[in-house]
PDB file of C-alpha atoms in Angstrom:
ATOM      1  CA  ASN Y   5      17.973 -20.089  17.085  1.00  0.00           C
ATOM      2  CA  ALA Y   6      15.849 -17.595  19.069  1.00  0.00           C
ATOM      3  CA  GLY Y   7      17.328 -14.434  17.484  1.00  0.00           C
ATOM      4  CA  VAL Y   8      16.958 -11.377  19.731  1.00  0.00           C
ATOM      5  CA  THR Y   9      14.905 -11.835  22.888  1.00  0.00           C
ATOM      6  CA  GLN Y  10      13.678  -9.164  25.285  1.00  0.00           C
ATOM      7  CA  THR Y  11      12.098  -9.354  28.727  1.00  0.00           C
ATOM      8  CA  PRO Y  12       9.741  -8.255  30.080  1.00  0.00           C
ATOM      9  CA  LYS Y  13       7.171  -7.611  27.371  1.00  0.00           C
ATOM     10  CA  PHE Y  14       5.257  -5.080  29.496  1.00  0.00           C
ATOM     11  CA  GLN Y  15       6.197  -3.135  32.613  1.00  0.00           C
ATOM     12  CA  VAL Y  16       4.573  -0.435  34.728  1.00  0.00           C
ATOM     13  CA  LEU Y  17       6.782   1.585  37.064  1.00  0.00           C
ATOM     14  CA  LYS Y  18       6.243   4.411  39.473  1.00  0.00           C
ATOM     15  CA  THR Y  19       8.306   7.572  39.170  1.00  0.00           C
ATOM     16  CA  GLY Y  20      11.668   7.102  40.844  1.00  0.00           C
ATOM     17  CA  GLN Y  21      11.758   3.322  40.608  1.00  0.00           C
ATOM     18  CA  SER Y  22      14.610   1.560  38.845  1.00  0.00           C
ATOM     19  CA  MET Y  23      14.544  -1.485  36.625  1.00  0.00           C
ATOM     20  CA  THR Y  24      16.529  -3.435  34.063  1.00  0.00           C
ATOM     21  CA  LEU Y  25      15.303  -4.364  30.600  1.00  0.00           C
ATOM     22  CA  GLN Y  26      16.920  -7.572  29.451  1.00  0.00           C
ATOM     23  CA  CYS Y  27      18.169  -8.283  25.929  1.00  0.00           C
ATOM     24  CA  ALA Y  28      19.937 -11.346  24.619  1.00  0.00           C
ATOM     25  CA  GLN Y  29      20.948 -12.600  21.173  1.00  0.00           C
ATOM     26  CA  ASP Y  30      22.236 -16.000  20.066  1.00  0.00           C
ATOM     27  CA  MET Y  31      23.645 -15.025  16.652  1.00  0.00           C
ATOM     28  CA  ASN Y  32      27.148 -14.130  17.893  1.00  0.00           C
ATOM     29  CA  HIS Y  33      26.648 -10.545  16.777  1.00  0.00           C
ATOM     30  CA  GLU Y  34      29.237  -8.001  17.849  1.00  0.00           C
ATOM     31  CA  TYR Y  35      27.002  -4.940  17.567  1.00  0.00           C
ATOM     32  CA  MET Y  36      24.026  -4.454  19.890  1.00  0.00           C
ATOM     33  CA  SER Y  37      21.854  -1.416  20.465  1.00  0.00           C
ATOM     34  CA  TRP Y  38      18.849  -0.049  22.314  1.00  0.00           C
ATOM     35  CA  TYR Y  39      16.195   2.173  20.742  1.00  0.00           C
ATOM     36  CA  ARG Y  40      13.078   3.815  21.993  1.00  0.00           C
ATOM     37  CA  GLN Y  41      10.087   4.395  19.764  1.00  0.00           C
ATOM     38  CA  ASP Y  42       7.724   7.263  20.433  1.00  0.00           C
ATOM     39  CA  PRO Y  43       4.849   8.472  18.213  1.00  0.00           C
ATOM     40  CA  GLY Y  44       6.141  10.608  15.343  1.00  0.00           C
ATOM     41  CA  MET Y  45       9.757  10.250  16.487  1.00  0.00           C
ATOM     42  CA  GLY Y  46      10.794   7.058  14.782  1.00  0.00           C
ATOM     43  CA  LEU Y  47      13.494   4.909  16.355  1.00  0.00           C
ATOM     44  CA  ARG Y  48      15.920   6.870  18.519  1.00  0.00           C
ATOM     45  CA  LEU Y  49      19.196   5.300  19.586  1.00  0.00           C
ATOM     46  CA  ILE Y  50      19.785   5.229  23.350  1.00  0.00           C
ATOM     47  CA  HIS Y  51      23.051   3.283  23.767  1.00  0.00           C
ATOM     48  CA  TYR Y  52      25.026   0.855  21.682  1.00  0.00           C
ATOM     49  CA  SER Y  53      27.912  -1.586  21.971  1.00  0.00           C
ATOM     50  CA  VAL Y  54      30.418  -2.738  19.355  1.00  0.00           C
ATOM     51  CA  GLY Y  55      31.582  -5.699  21.438  1.00  0.00           C
ATOM     52  CA  ALA Y  56      31.889  -7.119  24.939  1.00  0.00           C
ATOM     53  CA  GLY Y  57      33.223  -4.503  27.331  1.00  0.00           C
ATOM     54  CA  ILE Y  58      32.605  -1.591  24.934  1.00  0.00           C
ATOM     55  CA  THR Y  59      29.568   0.704  25.132  1.00  0.00           C
ATOM     56  CA  ASP Y  60      28.790   4.195  23.927  1.00  0.00           C
ATOM     57  CA  GLN Y  61      25.995   6.755  24.010  1.00  0.00           C
ATOM     58  CA  GLY Y  62      23.478   7.236  21.272  1.00  0.00           C
ATOM     59  CA  GLU Y  63      21.110  10.090  20.578  1.00  0.00           C
ATOM     60  CA  VAL Y  64      19.055  10.000  23.808  1.00  0.00           C
ATOM     61  CA  PRO Y  65      21.195   8.409  26.598  1.00  0.00           C
ATOM     62  CA  ASN Y  66      20.138  10.461  29.630  1.00  0.00           C
ATOM     63  CA  GLY Y  67      18.517   8.418  32.400  1.00  0.00           C
ATOM     64  CA  TYR Y  68      19.770   5.103  31.029  1.00  0.00           C
ATOM     65  CA  ASN Y  69      22.785   2.886  31.719  1.00  0.00           C
ATOM     66  CA  VAL Y  70      24.133  -0.118  29.845  1.00  0.00           C
ATOM     67  CA  SER Y  71      26.856  -2.704  30.209  1.00  0.00           C
ATOM     68  CA  ARG Y  72      28.109  -5.489  27.948  1.00  0.00           C
ATOM     69  CA  SER Y  73      29.900  -8.189  29.917  1.00  0.00           C
ATOM     70  CA  THR Y  74      29.238 -10.918  27.331  1.00  0.00           C
ATOM     71  CA  THR Y  75      28.660 -10.996  23.572  1.00  0.00           C
ATOM     72  CA  GLU Y  76      25.137 -12.327  24.110  1.00  0.00           C
ATOM     73  CA  ASP Y  77      23.644  -9.928  26.688  1.00  0.00           C
ATOM     74  CA  PHE Y  78      23.050  -6.185  26.647  1.00  0.00           C
ATOM     75  CA  PRO Y  79      20.821  -5.031  29.521  1.00  0.00           C
ATOM     76  CA  LEU Y  80      19.393  -1.510  29.727  1.00  0.00           C
ATOM     77  CA  ARG Y  81      19.000   0.028  33.182  1.00  0.00           C
ATOM     78  CA  LEU Y  82      16.645   2.820  34.099  1.00  0.00           C
ATOM     79  CA  LEU Y  83      18.203   4.469  37.127  1.00  0.00           C
ATOM     80  CA  SER Y  84      15.238   6.539  38.381  1.00  0.00           C
ATOM     81  CA  ALA Y  85      12.219   6.220  36.119  1.00  0.00           C
ATOM     82  CA  ALA Y  86      10.442   9.361  34.888  1.00  0.00           C
ATOM     83  CA  PRO Y  87       7.133   9.688  32.986  1.00  0.00           C
ATOM     84  CA  SER Y  88       9.148  10.929  29.964  1.00  0.00           C
ATOM     85  CA  GLN Y  89      10.609   7.422  29.733  1.00  0.00           C
ATOM     86  CA  THR Y  90       7.212   5.951  28.925  1.00  0.00           C
ATOM     87  CA  SER Y  91       7.894   4.374  25.552  1.00  0.00           C
ATOM     88  CA  VAL Y  92       8.401   1.154  23.632  1.00  0.00           C
ATOM     89  CA  TYR Y  93      11.969  -0.098  23.840  1.00  0.00           C
ATOM     90  CA  PHE Y  94      13.645  -2.243  21.199  1.00  0.00           C
ATOM     91  CA  CYS Y  95      16.910  -4.086  21.378  1.00  0.00           C
ATOM     92  CA  ALA Y  96      18.684  -4.898  18.115  1.00  0.00           C
ATOM     93  CA  SER Y  97      21.849  -6.640  17.007  1.00  0.00           C
ATOM     94  CA  SER Y  98      23.941  -6.993  13.868  1.00  0.00           C
ATOM     95  CA  TYR Y  99      27.115  -8.729  12.813  1.00  0.00           C
ATOM     96  CA  ILE Y 100      28.954  -5.420  12.438  1.00  0.00           C
ATOM     97  CA  THR Y 101      28.183  -1.734  12.959  1.00  0.00           C
ATOM     98  CA  GLY Y 102      26.072  -0.239  10.195  1.00  0.00           C
ATOM     99  CA  ASP Y 103      24.867  -3.585   8.909  1.00  0.00           C
ATOM    100  CA  ARG Y 104      21.333  -4.957   8.763  1.00  0.00           C
ATOM    101  CA  GLN Y 105      19.990  -5.195  12.322  1.00  0.00           C
ATOM    102  CA  PHE Y 106      17.738  -7.833  13.849  1.00  0.00           C
ATOM    103  CA  PHE Y 107      15.221  -6.490  16.337  1.00  0.00           C
ATOM    104  CA  GLY Y 108      13.665  -8.003  19.433  1.00  0.00           C
ATOM    105  CA  PRO Y 109       9.886  -7.944  20.028  1.00  0.00           C
ATOM    106  CA  GLY Y 110      10.033  -4.864  22.261  1.00  0.00           C
ATOM    107  CA  THR Y 111       9.221  -3.886  25.860  1.00  0.00           C
ATOM    108  CA  ARG Y 112       6.314  -1.537  26.459  1.00  0.00           C
ATOM    109  CA  LEU Y 113       7.138   0.576  29.522  1.00  0.00           C
ATOM    110  CA  THR Y 114       4.745   2.896  31.328  1.00  0.00           C
ATOM    111  CA  VAL Y 115       5.998   5.199  34.078  1.00  0.00           C
ATOM    112  CA  LEU Y 116       3.292   6.665  36.290  1.00  0.00           C
TER     113      LEU Y 116
ATOM    114  CA  ASP I   4      19.711  17.411  12.549  1.00  0.00           C
ATOM    115  CA  GLN I   5      17.714  14.638  10.949  1.00  0.00           C
ATOM    116  CA  GLN I   6      19.882  12.905   8.369  1.00  0.00           C
ATOM    117  CA  VAL I   7      17.161  10.529   7.164  1.00  0.00           C
ATOM    118  CA  LYS I   8      13.708  11.939   6.511  1.00  0.00           C
ATOM    119  CA  GLN I   9      10.385  10.373   5.678  1.00  0.00           C
ATOM    120  CA  ASN I  10       8.156  13.344   4.982  1.00  0.00           C
ATOM    121  CA  SER I  11       4.885  11.442   4.640  1.00  0.00           C
ATOM    122  CA  PRO I  12       3.662  10.185   8.014  1.00  0.00           C
ATOM    123  CA  SER I  13       0.900   8.162   6.371  1.00  0.00           C
ATOM    124  CA  LEU I  14      -0.194   6.770   3.015  1.00  0.00           C
ATOM    125  CA  SER I  15      -3.362   4.966   1.905  1.00  0.00           C
ATOM    126  CA  VAL I  16      -3.412   2.794  -1.215  1.00  0.00           C
ATOM    127  CA  GLN I  17      -6.071   0.620  -2.822  1.00  0.00           C
ATOM    128  CA  GLU I  18      -5.411  -3.113  -2.761  1.00  0.00           C
ATOM    129  CA  GLY I  19      -3.783  -4.260  -5.995  1.00  0.00           C
ATOM    130  CA  ARG I  20      -2.311  -0.841  -6.812  1.00  0.00           C
ATOM    131  CA  ILE I  21       1.284   0.313  -6.397  1.00  0.00           C
ATOM    132  CA  SER I  22       2.476   1.715  -3.056  1.00  0.00           C
ATOM    133  CA  ILE I  23       5.405   4.138  -3.211  1.00  0.00           C
ATOM    134  CA  LEU I  24       7.142   5.126  -0.001  1.00  0.00           C
ATOM    135  CA  ASN I  25       9.773   7.845  -0.091  1.00  0.00           C
ATOM    136  CA  CYS I  26      12.849   8.665   1.938  1.00  0.00           C
ATOM    137  CA  ASP I  27      15.385  11.500   1.680  1.00  0.00           C
ATOM    138  CA  TYR I  28      18.812  11.721   3.236  1.00  0.00           C
ATOM    139  CA  THR I  29      21.365  14.467   3.709  1.00  0.00           C
ATOM    140  CA  ASN I  30      24.633  12.634   4.436  1.00  0.00           C
ATOM    141  CA  SER I  31      26.471  11.928   1.177  1.00  0.00           C
ATOM    142  CA  MET I  32      28.703   9.414   2.989  1.00  0.00           C
ATOM    143  CA  PHE I  33      25.832   6.933   3.395  1.00  0.00           C
ATOM    144  CA  ASP I  34      26.613   3.804   1.365  1.00  0.00           C
ATOM    145  CA  TYR I  35      23.968   1.357   2.558  1.00  0.00           C
ATOM    146  CA  PHE I  36      20.206   1.813   2.711  1.00  0.00           C
ATOM    147  CA  LEU I  37      17.511  -0.410   4.178  1.00  0.00           C
ATOM    148  CA  TRP I  38      13.760  -0.608   4.583  1.00  0.00           C
ATOM    149  CA  TYR I  39      12.130  -2.132   7.643  1.00  0.00           C
ATOM    150  CA  LYS I  40       8.502  -3.043   8.173  1.00  0.00           C
ATOM    151  CA  LYS I  41       6.816  -2.896  11.566  1.00  0.00           C
ATOM    152  CA  TYR I  42       3.507  -4.347  12.660  1.00  0.00           C
ATOM    153  CA  PRO I  43       1.868  -3.181  15.919  1.00  0.00           C
ATOM    154  CA  ALA I  44       3.256  -4.838  19.063  1.00  0.00           C
ATOM    155  CA  GLU I  45       6.158  -6.387  17.122  1.00  0.00           C
ATOM    156  CA  GLY I  46       9.745  -5.427  16.470  1.00  0.00           C
ATOM    157  CA  PRO I  47      10.777  -4.017  13.075  1.00  0.00           C
ATOM    158  CA  THR I  48      11.704  -6.659  10.511  1.00  0.00           C
ATOM    159  CA  PHE I  49      14.114  -6.223   7.648  1.00  0.00           C
ATOM    160  CA  LEU I  50      12.497  -5.931   4.234  1.00  0.00           C
ATOM    161  CA  ILE I  51      15.059  -5.011   1.595  1.00  0.00           C
ATOM    162  CA  SER I  52      18.354  -3.184   1.250  1.00  0.00           C
ATOM    163  CA  ILE I  53      20.491  -1.527  -1.402  1.00  0.00           C
ATOM    164  CA  SER I  54      24.136  -0.634  -1.642  1.00  0.00           C
ATOM    165  CA  SER I  55      25.181   2.748  -3.017  1.00  0.00           C
ATOM    166  CA  ILE I  56      26.867   1.059  -5.980  1.00  0.00           C
ATOM    167  CA  LYS I  57      23.424   0.063  -7.275  1.00  0.00           C
ATOM    168  CA  ASP I  58      20.378   2.088  -8.228  1.00  0.00           C
ATOM    169  CA  LYS I  59      17.766  -0.660  -7.975  1.00  0.00           C
ATOM    170  CA  ASN I  60      17.190  -3.845  -6.024  1.00  0.00           C
ATOM    171  CA  GLU I  61      14.208  -6.183  -6.367  1.00  0.00           C
ATOM    172  CA  ASP I  62      12.814  -8.871  -4.118  1.00  0.00           C
ATOM    173  CA  GLY I  63       9.472 -10.232  -5.234  1.00  0.00           C
ATOM    174  CA  ARG I  64       6.826  -7.526  -4.927  1.00  0.00           C
ATOM    175  CA  PHE I  65       9.305  -5.104  -3.337  1.00  0.00           C
ATOM    176  CA  THR I  66      11.725  -2.862  -5.244  1.00  0.00           C
ATOM    177  CA  VAL I  67      13.968  -0.212  -3.799  1.00  0.00           C
ATOM    178  CA  PHE I  68      15.263   2.601  -6.011  1.00  0.00           C
ATOM    179  CA  LEU I  69      18.211   4.791  -5.110  1.00  0.00           C
ATOM    180  CA  ASN I  70      18.873   8.205  -6.674  1.00  0.00           C
ATOM    181  CA  LYS I  71      22.220   9.298  -5.278  1.00  0.00           C
ATOM    182  CA  SER I  72      22.308  12.667  -6.989  1.00  0.00           C
ATOM    183  CA  ALA I  73      18.949  13.569  -5.415  1.00  0.00           C
ATOM    184  CA  LYS I  74      19.795  11.784  -2.143  1.00  0.00           C
ATOM    185  CA  HIS I  75      16.488  10.001  -2.413  1.00  0.00           C
ATOM    186  CA  LEU I  76      15.307   6.428  -2.138  1.00  0.00           C
ATOM    187  CA  SER I  77      11.924   4.909  -2.617  1.00  0.00           C
ATOM    188  CA  LEU I  78      10.227   1.596  -1.923  1.00  0.00           C
ATOM    189  CA  HIS I  79       7.727   0.283  -4.453  1.00  0.00           C
ATOM    190  CA  ILE I  80       5.264  -2.452  -3.515  1.00  0.00           C
ATOM    191  CA  VAL I  81       3.424  -4.024  -6.436  1.00  0.00           C
ATOM    192  CA  PRO I  82       0.720  -5.207  -6.140  1.00  0.00           C
ATOM    193  CA  SER I  83      -0.202  -3.938  -2.683  1.00  0.00           C
ATOM    194  CA  GLN I  84      -1.883  -6.438  -0.378  1.00  0.00           C
ATOM    195  CA  PRO I  85      -3.783  -5.980   2.925  1.00  0.00           C
ATOM    196  CA  GLY I  86      -0.914  -7.664   4.794  1.00  0.00           C
ATOM    197  CA  ASP I  87       1.350  -4.813   3.675  1.00  0.00           C
ATOM    198  CA  SER I  88      -0.446  -2.441   6.065  1.00  0.00           C
ATOM    199  CA  ALA I  89       2.287  -1.517   8.551  1.00  0.00           C
ATOM    200  CA  VAL I  90       4.745   1.221   9.450  1.00  0.00           C
ATOM    201  CA  TYR I  91       7.761   1.380   7.150  1.00  0.00           C
ATOM    202  CA  PHE I  92      11.087   2.787   8.283  1.00  0.00           C
ATOM    203  CA  CYS I  93      13.961   3.639   6.000  1.00  0.00           C
ATOM    204  CA  ALA I  94      17.465   3.562   7.415  1.00  0.00           C
ATOM    205  CA  ALA I  95      20.946   4.413   6.183  1.00  0.00           C
ATOM    206  CA  SER I  96      24.537   3.945   7.261  1.00  0.00           C
ATOM    207  CA  PHE I  97      28.107   4.529   6.209  1.00  0.00           C
ATOM    208  CA  ARG I  98      28.819   0.805   6.492  1.00  0.00           C
ATOM    209  CA  PHE I  99      32.321   1.036   4.984  1.00  0.00           C
ATOM    210  CA  GLY I 100      33.134   3.546   7.714  1.00  0.00           C
ATOM    211  CA  ASN I 101      31.638   1.327  10.408  1.00  0.00           C
ATOM    212  CA  GLU I 102      28.999   3.941  11.237  1.00  0.00           C
ATOM    213  CA  LYS I 103      25.687   3.210  12.928  1.00  0.00           C
ATOM    214  CA  LEU I 104      22.332   2.947  11.219  1.00  0.00           C
ATOM    215  CA  THR I 105      20.233   6.129  11.194  1.00  0.00           C
ATOM    216  CA  PHE I 106      16.464   5.687  10.954  1.00  0.00           C
ATOM    217  CA  GLY I 107      13.726   7.846   9.501  1.00  0.00           C
ATOM    218  CA  THR I 108      10.545   8.600  11.442  1.00  0.00           C
ATOM    219  CA  GLY I 109       8.421   6.090   9.549  1.00  0.00           C
ATOM    220  CA  THR I 110       5.438   6.068   7.177  1.00  0.00           C
ATOM    221  CA  ARG I 111       2.222   4.287   8.094  1.00  0.00           C
ATOM    222  CA  LEU I 112       0.913   2.450   5.029  1.00  0.00           C
ATOM    223  CA  THR I 113      -2.739   1.421   4.956  1.00  0.00           C
ATOM    224  CA  ILE I 114      -3.962  -0.852   2.171  1.00  0.00           C
ATOM    225  CA  ILE I 115      -7.662  -0.414   1.502  1.00  0.00           C
ATOM    226  CA  PRO I 116      -9.423  -3.643   0.437  1.00  0.00           C
TER     227      PRO I 116
END
C-alpha cells in the first residue's frame, strides 16, 4: 500500500515550457486534490476531483489543467510555465470530500 | 476571505514544556477540524481531528480543544519534544455538507532543547 505517490520530486522548467505532474493513489479514494504551498500562504487549492470524470477549480486554478480518467490518477498540467508557478506542489486524496486527506511527498518546481 | 486563520507564524517552546497552537475560523458551518504536521521536504501528515459535537479530543501527547462559541480551536502538545519541531496546519470542513477542507497558513513550532 503505497498511499499517495507523486513524480517527479524536483523539476526545473524554463518560462513557457509545459509539463505534467503525476499523482496516483492506491486507497480507492474518490476525492483527489492539488495544492501549492508558498511561504506564508499555507496550502492553496488548485483543482480537485470528486470522482473519475469529474473535476473542478479551486482557489488558484489559472495556468493549470487537470483530468481524472481513473480513480487512481490525477495529473496536473502546467500549460505554459511562468516564474509565479515556482512552488511546492502537493497531491492529496480522501475517501470523501471534506474528510481527512492523505498527502503525497510533494514536487518542488522551479520556473526560470 | 480567509475562513481559517493561524495568527502566529512561529512559536518557540522549551523541551518538556507545553506547546499551544491556536487556530480561528469564521464559517459557523464547519463541523470537522483537523491538525496536520509538516516536516521540511515532506508532505503534511494527519495528526488529530475533532468533530463539532465534541469539545476535546486526546491522542497521547496531543489534545485538540474546540470552542464553538468563540470559533476557536487549539492544539496542546505535552510534553514538547525536539521531534515536534515542524509546521502545523489547522484545517476545517463542512463534512456533512460534502465541502472541501480549508487550511490555515501554518505555524512553525520550534522546540528548544
